[in-house]
Coordinates of C-alpha atoms and ligand atoms in Angstrom, one line a residue:
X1 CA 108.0 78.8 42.5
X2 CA 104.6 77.2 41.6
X3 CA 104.3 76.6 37.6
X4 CA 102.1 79.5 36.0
X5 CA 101.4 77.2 32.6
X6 CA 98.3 75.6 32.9
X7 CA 98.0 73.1 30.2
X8 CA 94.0 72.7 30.5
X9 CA 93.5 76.6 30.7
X10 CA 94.7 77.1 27.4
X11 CA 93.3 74.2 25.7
X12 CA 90.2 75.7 27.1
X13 CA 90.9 79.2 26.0
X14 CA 91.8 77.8 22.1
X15 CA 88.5 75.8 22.4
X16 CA 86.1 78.3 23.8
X17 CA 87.5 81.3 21.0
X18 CA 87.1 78.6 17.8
X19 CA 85.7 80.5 14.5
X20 CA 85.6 83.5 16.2
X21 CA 82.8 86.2 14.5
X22 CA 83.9 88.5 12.3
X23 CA 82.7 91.4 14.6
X24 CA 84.6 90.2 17.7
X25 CA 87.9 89.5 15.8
X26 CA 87.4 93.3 14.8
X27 CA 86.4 94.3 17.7
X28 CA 89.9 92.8 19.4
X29 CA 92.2 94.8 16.5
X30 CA 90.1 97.9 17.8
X31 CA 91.7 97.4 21.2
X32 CA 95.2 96.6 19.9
X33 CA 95.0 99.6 18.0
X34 CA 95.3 101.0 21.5
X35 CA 98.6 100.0 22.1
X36 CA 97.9 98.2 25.9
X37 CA 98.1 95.0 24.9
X38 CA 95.6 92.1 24.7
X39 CA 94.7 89.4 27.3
X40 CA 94.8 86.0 26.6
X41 CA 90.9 85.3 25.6
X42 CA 91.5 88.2 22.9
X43 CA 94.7 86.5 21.4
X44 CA 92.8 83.4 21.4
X45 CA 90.0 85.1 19.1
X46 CA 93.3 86.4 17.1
X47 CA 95.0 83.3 16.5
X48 CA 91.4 81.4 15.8
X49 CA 90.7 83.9 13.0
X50 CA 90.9 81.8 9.8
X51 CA 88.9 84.1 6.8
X52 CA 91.4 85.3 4.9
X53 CA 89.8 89.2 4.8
X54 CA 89.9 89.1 8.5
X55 CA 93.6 87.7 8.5
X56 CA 94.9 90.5 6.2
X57 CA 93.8 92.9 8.6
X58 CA 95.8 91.2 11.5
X59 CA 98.6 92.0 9.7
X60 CA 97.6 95.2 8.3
X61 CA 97.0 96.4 12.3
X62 CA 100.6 94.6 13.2
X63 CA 101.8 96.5 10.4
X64 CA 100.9 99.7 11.2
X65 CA 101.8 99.1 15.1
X66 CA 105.4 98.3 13.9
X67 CA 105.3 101.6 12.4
X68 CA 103.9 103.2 15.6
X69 CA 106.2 101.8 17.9
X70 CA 109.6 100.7 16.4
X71 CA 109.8 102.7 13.1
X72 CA 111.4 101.2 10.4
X73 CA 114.6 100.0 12.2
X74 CA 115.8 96.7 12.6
X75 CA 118.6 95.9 14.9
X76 CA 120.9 93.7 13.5
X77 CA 123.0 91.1 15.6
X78 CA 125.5 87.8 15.5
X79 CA 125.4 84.7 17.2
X80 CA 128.1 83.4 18.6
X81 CA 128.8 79.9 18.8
X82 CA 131.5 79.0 21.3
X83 CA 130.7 75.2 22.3
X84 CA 128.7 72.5 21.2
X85 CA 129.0 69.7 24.0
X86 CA 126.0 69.3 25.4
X87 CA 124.7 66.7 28.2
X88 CA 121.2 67.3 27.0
X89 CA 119.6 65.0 24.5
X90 CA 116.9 67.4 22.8
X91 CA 115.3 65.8 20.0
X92 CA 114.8 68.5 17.5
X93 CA 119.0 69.9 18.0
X94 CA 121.9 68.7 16.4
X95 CA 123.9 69.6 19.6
X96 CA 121.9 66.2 21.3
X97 CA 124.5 64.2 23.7
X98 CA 123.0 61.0 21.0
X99 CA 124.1 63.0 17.8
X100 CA 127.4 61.1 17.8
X101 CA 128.6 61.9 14.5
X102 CA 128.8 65.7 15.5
X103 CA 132.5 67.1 15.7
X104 CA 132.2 68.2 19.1
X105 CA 134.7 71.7 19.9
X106 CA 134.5 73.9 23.0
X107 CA 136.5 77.1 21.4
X108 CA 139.5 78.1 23.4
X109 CA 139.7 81.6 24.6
X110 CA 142.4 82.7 21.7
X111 CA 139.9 81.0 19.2
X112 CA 137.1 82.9 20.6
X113 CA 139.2 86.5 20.1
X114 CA 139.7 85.6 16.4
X115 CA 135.8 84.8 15.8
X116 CA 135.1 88.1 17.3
X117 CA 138.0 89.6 15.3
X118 CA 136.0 88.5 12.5
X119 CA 132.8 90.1 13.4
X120 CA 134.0 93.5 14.6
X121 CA 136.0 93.9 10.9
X122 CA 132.4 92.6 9.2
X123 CA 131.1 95.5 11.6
X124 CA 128.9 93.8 14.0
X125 CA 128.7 95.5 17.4
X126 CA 126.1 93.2 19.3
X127 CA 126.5 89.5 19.9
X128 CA 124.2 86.7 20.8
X129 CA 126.7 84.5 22.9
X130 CA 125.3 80.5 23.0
X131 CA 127.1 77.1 23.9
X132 CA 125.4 73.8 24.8
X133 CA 125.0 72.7 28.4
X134 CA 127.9 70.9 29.4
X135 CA 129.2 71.9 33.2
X136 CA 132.1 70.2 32.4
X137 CA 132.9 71.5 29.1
X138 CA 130.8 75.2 29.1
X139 CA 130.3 75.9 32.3
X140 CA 129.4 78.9 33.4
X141 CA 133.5 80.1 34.3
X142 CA 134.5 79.5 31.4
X143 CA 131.6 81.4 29.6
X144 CA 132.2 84.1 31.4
X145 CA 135.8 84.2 30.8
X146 CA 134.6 84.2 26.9
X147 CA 132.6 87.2 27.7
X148 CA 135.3 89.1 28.6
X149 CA 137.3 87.7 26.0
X150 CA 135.0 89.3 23.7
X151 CA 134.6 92.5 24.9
X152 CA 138.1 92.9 25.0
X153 CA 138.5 92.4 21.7
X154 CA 139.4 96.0 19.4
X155 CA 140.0 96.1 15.5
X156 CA 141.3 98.7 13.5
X157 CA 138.5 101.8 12.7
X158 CA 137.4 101.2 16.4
X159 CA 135.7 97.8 15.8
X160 CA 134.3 96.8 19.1
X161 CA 131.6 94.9 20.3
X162 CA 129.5 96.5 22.3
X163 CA 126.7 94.5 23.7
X164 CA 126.8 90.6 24.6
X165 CA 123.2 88.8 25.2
X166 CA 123.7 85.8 26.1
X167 CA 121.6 82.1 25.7
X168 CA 123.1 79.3 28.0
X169 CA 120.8 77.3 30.4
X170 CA 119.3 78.3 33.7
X171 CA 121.3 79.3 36.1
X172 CA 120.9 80.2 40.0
X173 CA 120.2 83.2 40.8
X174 CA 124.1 83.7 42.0
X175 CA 125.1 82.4 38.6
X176 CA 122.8 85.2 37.0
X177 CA 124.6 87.8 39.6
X178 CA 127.8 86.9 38.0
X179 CA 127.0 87.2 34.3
X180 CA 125.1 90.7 35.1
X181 CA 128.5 91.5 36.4
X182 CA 130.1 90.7 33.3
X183 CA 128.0 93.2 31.4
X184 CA 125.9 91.0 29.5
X185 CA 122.6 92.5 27.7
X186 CA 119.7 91.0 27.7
X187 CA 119.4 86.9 28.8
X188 CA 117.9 84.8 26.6
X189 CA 116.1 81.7 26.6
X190 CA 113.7 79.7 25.1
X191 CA 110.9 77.5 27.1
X192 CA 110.9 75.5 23.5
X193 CA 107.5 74.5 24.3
X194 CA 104.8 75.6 27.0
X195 CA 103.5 72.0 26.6
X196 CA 104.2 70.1 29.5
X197 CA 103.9 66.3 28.0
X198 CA 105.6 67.6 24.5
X199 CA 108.4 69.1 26.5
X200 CA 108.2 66.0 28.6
X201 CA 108.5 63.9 25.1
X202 CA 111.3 66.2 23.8
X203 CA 113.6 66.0 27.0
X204 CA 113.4 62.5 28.5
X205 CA 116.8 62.7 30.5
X206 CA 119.3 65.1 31.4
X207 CA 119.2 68.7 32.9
X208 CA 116.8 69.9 30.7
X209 CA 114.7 67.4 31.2
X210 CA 112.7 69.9 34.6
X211 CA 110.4 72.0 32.5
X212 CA 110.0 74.2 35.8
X213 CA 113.3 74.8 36.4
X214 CA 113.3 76.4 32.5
X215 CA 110.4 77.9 33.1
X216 CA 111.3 80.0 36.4
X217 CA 114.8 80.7 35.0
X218 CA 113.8 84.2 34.1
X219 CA 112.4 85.2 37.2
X220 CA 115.9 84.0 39.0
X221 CA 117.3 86.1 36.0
X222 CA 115.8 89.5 37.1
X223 CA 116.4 88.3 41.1
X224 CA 119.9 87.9 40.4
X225 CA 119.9 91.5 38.5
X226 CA 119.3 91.3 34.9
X227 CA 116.4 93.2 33.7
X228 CA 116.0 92.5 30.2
X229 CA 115.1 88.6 29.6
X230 CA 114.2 87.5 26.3
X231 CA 111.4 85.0 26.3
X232 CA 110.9 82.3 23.2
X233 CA 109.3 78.9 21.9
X234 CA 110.4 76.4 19.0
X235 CA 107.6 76.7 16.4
X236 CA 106.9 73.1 15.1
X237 CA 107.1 71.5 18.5
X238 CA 103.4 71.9 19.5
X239 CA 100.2 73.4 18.4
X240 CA 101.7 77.3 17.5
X241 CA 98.7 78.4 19.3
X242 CA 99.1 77.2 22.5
X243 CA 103.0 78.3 22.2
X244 CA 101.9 81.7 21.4
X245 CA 99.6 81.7 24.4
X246 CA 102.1 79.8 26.4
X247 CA 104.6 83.2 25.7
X248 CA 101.7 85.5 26.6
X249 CA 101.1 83.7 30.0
X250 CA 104.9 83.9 30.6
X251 CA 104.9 87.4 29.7
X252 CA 102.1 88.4 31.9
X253 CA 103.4 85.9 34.8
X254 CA 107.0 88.3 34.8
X255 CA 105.0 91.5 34.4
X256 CA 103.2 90.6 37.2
X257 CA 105.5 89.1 40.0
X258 CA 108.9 91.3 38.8
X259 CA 107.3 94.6 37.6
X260 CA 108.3 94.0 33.7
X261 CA 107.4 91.7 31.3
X262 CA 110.5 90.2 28.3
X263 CA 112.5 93.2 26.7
X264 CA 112.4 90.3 23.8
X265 CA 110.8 87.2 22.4
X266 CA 111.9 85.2 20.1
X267 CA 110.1 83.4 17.2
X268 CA 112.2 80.4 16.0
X269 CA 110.8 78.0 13.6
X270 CA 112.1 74.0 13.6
X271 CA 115.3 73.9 11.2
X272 CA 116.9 70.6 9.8
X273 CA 119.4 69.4 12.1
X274 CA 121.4 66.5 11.8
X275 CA 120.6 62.9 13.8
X276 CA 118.2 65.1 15.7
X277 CA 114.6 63.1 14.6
X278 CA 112.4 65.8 15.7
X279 CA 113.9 68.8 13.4
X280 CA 113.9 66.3 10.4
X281 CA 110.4 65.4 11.1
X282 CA 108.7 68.3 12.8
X283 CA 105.9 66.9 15.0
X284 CA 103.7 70.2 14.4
X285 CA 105.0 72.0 11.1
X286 CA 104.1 75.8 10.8
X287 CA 103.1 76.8 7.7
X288 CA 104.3 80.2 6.2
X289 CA 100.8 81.5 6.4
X290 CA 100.4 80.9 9.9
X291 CA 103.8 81.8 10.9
X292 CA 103.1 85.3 9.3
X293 CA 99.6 85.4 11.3
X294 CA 101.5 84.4 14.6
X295 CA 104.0 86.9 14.9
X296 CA 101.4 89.8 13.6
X297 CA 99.4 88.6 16.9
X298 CA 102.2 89.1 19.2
X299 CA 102.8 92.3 17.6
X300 CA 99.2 93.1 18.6
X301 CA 99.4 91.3 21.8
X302 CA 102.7 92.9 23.1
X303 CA 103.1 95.9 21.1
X304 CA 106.5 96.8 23.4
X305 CA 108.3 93.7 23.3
X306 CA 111.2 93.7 21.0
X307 CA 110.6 90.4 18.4
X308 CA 113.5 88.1 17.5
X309 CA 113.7 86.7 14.0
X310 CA 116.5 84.7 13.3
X311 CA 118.6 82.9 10.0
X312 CA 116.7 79.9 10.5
X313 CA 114.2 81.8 8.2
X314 CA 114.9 82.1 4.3
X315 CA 115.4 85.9 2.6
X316 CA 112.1 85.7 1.2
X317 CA 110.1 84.4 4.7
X318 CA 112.3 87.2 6.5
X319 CA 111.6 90.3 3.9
X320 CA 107.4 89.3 4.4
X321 CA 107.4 89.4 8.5
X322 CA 109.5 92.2 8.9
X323 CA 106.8 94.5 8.7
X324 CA 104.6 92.4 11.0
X325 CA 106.4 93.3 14.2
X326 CA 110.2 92.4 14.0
X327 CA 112.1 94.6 16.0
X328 CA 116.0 92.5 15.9
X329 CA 117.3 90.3 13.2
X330 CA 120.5 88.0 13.3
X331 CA 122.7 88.0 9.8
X332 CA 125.9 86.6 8.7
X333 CA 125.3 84.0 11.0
X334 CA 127.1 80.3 11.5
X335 CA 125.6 78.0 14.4
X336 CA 128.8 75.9 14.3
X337 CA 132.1 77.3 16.9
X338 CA 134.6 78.3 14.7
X339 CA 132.8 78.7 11.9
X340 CA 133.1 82.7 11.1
X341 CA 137.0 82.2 11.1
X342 CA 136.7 78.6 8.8
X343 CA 134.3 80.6 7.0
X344 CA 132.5 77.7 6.4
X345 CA 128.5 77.5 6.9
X346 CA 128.3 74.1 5.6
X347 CA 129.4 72.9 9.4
X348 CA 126.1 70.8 9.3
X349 CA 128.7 68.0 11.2
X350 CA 129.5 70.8 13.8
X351 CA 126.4 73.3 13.1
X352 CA 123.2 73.5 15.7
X353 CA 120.6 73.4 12.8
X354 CA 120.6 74.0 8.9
X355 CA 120.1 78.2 8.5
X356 CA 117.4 79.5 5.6
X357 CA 119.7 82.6 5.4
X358 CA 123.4 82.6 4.4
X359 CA 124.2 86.0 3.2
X360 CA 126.5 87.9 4.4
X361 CA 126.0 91.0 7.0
X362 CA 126.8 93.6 3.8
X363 CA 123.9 92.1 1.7
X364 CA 121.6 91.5 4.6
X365 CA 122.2 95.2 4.8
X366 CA 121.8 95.9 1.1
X367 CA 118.7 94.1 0.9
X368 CA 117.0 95.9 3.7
X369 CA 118.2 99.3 3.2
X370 CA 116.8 99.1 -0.2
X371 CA 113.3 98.0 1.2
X372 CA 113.0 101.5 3.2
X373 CA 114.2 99.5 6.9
X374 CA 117.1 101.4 9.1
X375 CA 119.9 98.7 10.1
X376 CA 120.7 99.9 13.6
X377 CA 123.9 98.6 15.5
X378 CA 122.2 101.2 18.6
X379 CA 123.4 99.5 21.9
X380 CA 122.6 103.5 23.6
X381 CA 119.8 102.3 26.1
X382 CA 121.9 99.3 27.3
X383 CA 124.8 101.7 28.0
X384 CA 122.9 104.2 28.9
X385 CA 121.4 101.6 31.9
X386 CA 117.7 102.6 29.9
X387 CA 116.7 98.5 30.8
X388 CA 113.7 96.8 32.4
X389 CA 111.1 99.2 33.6
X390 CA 113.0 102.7 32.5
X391 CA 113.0 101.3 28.8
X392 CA 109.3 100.2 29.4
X393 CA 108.9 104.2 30.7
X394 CA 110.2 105.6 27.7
X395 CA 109.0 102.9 25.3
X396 CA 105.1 103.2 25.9
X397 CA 104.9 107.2 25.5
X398 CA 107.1 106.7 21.9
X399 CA 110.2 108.7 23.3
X400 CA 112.0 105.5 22.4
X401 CA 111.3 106.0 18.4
X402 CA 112.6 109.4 18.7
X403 CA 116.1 107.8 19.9
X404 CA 115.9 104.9 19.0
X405 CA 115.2 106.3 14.9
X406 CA 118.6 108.9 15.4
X407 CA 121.1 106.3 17.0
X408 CA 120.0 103.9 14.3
X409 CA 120.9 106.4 11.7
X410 CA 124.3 106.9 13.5
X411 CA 125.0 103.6 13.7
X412 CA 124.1 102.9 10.3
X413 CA 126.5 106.0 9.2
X414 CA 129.1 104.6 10.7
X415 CA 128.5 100.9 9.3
X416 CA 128.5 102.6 5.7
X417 CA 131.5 104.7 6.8
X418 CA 133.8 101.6 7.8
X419 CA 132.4 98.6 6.7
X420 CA 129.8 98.5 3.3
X421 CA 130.6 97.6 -0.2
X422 CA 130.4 100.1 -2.9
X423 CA 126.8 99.1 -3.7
X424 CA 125.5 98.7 0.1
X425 CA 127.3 102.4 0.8
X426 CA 125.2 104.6 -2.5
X427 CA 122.2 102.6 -1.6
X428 CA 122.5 103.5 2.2
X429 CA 123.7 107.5 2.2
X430 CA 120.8 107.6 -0.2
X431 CA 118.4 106.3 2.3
X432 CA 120.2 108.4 5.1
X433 CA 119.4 111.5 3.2
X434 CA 116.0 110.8 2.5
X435 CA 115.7 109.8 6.3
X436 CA 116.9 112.9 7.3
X437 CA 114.8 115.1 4.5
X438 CA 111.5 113.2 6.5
X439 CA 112.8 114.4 10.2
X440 CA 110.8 116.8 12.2
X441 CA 110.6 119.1 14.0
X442 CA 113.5 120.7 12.4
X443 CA 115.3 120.9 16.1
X444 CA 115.8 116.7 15.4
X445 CA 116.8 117.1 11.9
X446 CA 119.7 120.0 12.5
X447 CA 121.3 117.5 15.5
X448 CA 121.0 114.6 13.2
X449 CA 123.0 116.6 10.4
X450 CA 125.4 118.1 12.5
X451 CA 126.3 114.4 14.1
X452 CA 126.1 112.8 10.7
X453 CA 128.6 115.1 9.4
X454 CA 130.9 114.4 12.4
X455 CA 131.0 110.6 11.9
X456 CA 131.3 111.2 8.1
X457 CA 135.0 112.9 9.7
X458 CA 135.5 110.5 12.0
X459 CA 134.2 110.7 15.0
X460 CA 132.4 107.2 16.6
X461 CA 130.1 106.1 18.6
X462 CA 128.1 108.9 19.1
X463 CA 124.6 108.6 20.4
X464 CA 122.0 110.0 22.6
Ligands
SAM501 N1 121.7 74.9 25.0 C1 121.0 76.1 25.6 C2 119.5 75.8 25.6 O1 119.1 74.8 25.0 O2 118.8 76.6 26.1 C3 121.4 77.3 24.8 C4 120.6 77.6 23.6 S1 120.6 76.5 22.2 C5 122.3 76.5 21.7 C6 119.7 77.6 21.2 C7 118.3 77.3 20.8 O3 118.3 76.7 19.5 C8 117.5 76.3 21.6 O4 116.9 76.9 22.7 C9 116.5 75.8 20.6 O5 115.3 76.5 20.7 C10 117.1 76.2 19.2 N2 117.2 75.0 18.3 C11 117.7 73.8 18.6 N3 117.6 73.0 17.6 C12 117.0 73.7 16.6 C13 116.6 73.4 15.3 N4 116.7 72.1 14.8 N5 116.0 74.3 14.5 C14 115.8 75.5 15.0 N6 116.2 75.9 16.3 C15 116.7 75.0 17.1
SF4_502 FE1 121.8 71.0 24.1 FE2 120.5 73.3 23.9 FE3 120.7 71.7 21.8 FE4 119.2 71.0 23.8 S1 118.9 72.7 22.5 S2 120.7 69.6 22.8 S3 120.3 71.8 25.6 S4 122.3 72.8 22.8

């Protein structure tokens, strides 16, 4: 496959939209308003936009598109760590081949059981499975072996997991067959940066070091099967412009030659990591401002992709861009293998990066519910085979709010049911009652009684 990024076309874009008017940059929040998306000249003007008026309406329109689109839910998942070898040497990640004072563990299969054990009985039902790249270490046998280690696993009160995306590096296209076999959900991966000489800079040697290779992985992805990818860049590598409309031109490139563009993309922002230079010294820092502005864009540029924001982010950063367009949020997390069973976080000699977030799930949960969000544990669609183009179907006309809104509630019922403190469970069944007050028609609001009062007796995993 030829590359799609053209280094000199977006330079040109950037320098062509510079101090945009404030009738144009209007003009372009018109036509997000319409929901269809914006090319990449418009997100240009977007990005450019630099009076702070014009800025707060950005987010005001990203706002309100949330609204549209997603509701107020937020789909809450885990990372799973289960190896940190890696034969990759990437500047910015404590994982580097060169970070030698890392304690390096590849998690055996009975290791692996108890970290899930530990997240089912938290009450986390979807996983973000990662390792490094090691074919010797984590290959891709063994991480499917730990894929249907996981989904094996049952706790007491029917504590499952019940989706597994996964992040490991590209595969073939048989290799992609093979983990769509295994049931995964959506495949992740991150370009890093859309810069060829940064990316160049960043991966000098090892597997990584083919930028194509990366950057065709998700079209070998949806060959071999899988039909929600999740798309993503490392803020703080590059100019966050040019990453944003690096992500758009991927988006559009997928859309274009596979029939769907990323279920997901995620928004990661440069995190401390030890002996990794380029995390301690970011080459191209984001400031909070701008971060805010860049995801409200790509709410306004791809108002039906799903938006990743991880722990990497402090609770403060997180509770501001949640309204802007972030569909899925990570909690509880630990970036080192082993480290929900040690319970340790510090793992900074066995962790990936530093994290801004270190609650636990329950006051992640507290803390959202209590800002008027919906934590949703919904896997439905994914069971339900409701992927690639059928979710895109039901997304654009807004059927998706209408189940997406009632399986959250479920899910969340049942979260409060089997898992939440005191404090988290008041807080919750008060939201869930105001929730259900706001439904209409009144059709809606009778099924969503009649199933809330069945998991309140029991019942599980209900969901339409
Ligand atoms: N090893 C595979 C790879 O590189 O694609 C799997 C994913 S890697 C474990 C997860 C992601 O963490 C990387 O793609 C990178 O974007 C991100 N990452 C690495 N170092 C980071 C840091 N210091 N701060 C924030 N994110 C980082
Ligand atoms: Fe290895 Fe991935 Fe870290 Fe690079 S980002 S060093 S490939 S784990």
């Amino acid at each position: 496959m030829k590359d799609f990024i053209d280094d000199e076309l977006i330079e040109q874009l950037l320098e062509a939209t510079r101090r945009p008017t404030a009738a144009r940059v209007r003009e372009v929040i018109g036509k997000a308003r319409e929901l269809k998306g914006l090319s990449p000249q418009e997100t240009a003007i977007l990005l450019q936009a630099e009076d702070r008026d014009l800025v707060s309406e950005i987010l005001q329109a990203a706002r309100e598109i949330k609204r549209m689109i997603y509701g107020n839910r937020l789909v809450l998942f885990a990372p799973l760590y289960i190896a940190n070898y890696c034969a990759n040497n990437c500047l910015y990640c404590g994982f580097r081949r060169g970070n030698k004072e890392l304690n390096r563990v590849a998690l055996t299969m009975g290791q692996i059981r108890g970290e899930v054990e530990v997240l089912a009985r938290e009450g986390h039902k979807r996983l973000l499975m990662l390792c490094g790249e090691h074919p010797d270490r984590s290959g891709l046998d063994y991480f499917l072996e730990a894929i249907e280690t996981a989904y094996g696993v049952k706790t007491e009160k029917g504590g499952e997991i019940r989706r597994i995306n996964v992040e490991i590096a590209p595969q073939e296209v048989e290799g992609y067959r093979r983990l769509k076999k295994a049931g995964i959900g959506t495949y992740v991966l991150f370009q890093e940066t859309y810069h060829h000489e940064t990316y160049r800079k960043m991966h000098r040697d090892g597997p990584k070091a083919d930028y194509l290779w990366r950057l065709t992985a998700m079209h070998r992805a949806q060959e071999g099967g899988i039909n929600d990818v999740g798309i993503g860049a490392l803020f703080g590598l590059y100019d966050y412009k040019f990453e944003v409309l690096g992500l758009l031109m991927h988006a559009r490139q997928l859309e274009r030659d596979c029939g769907v563009g990323p279920h997901t993309i995620s928004i990661p922002r440069l995190e401390p990591a030890l002996n990794a230079p380029a995390a301690m010294t970011p080459p191209c820092p984001v400031s909070d401002e701008d971060f805010q502005q860049l995801v409200a864009v790509i709410r306004l540029a791809v108002p039906y992709t799903g938006m990743i924001l991880s722990t990497r982010e402090t609770p403060a950063m997180r509770r501001e861009i949640f309204d802007h367009g972030v569909s899925q949020i990570s909690a509880g997390s630990r970036t080192n293998p082993g480290g929900y069973r040690e319970g340790t976080s510090d793992g900074f000699r066995a962790a990936q990066f530093n994290l801004g977030d270190t609650r636990t799930l329950d006051e992640v949960i507290h803390d959202i519910s209590t800002h008027g969000h919906i934590p949703s544990f919904c896997t439905a669609c994914y069971r339900l085979g409701r992927t690639g183009q059928d979710f895109m179907d039901l997304a654009k006309p807004g059927l998706i709010q209408r189940f997406c809104r009632s399986n959250a509630i479920f899910t969340f019922m049942e979260y409060l049911e089997d898992y939440a403190a005191e404090e988290t469970k008041t807080a919750g069944k008060k939201l869930i009652a105001r929730l259900v007050a706001e439904t209409d028609p009144a059709g809606v609001r009778e099924t969503l009684t009649g199933r809330l009062a069945r998991i309140e007796h029991g019942e599980r995993d209900l969901y339409i």
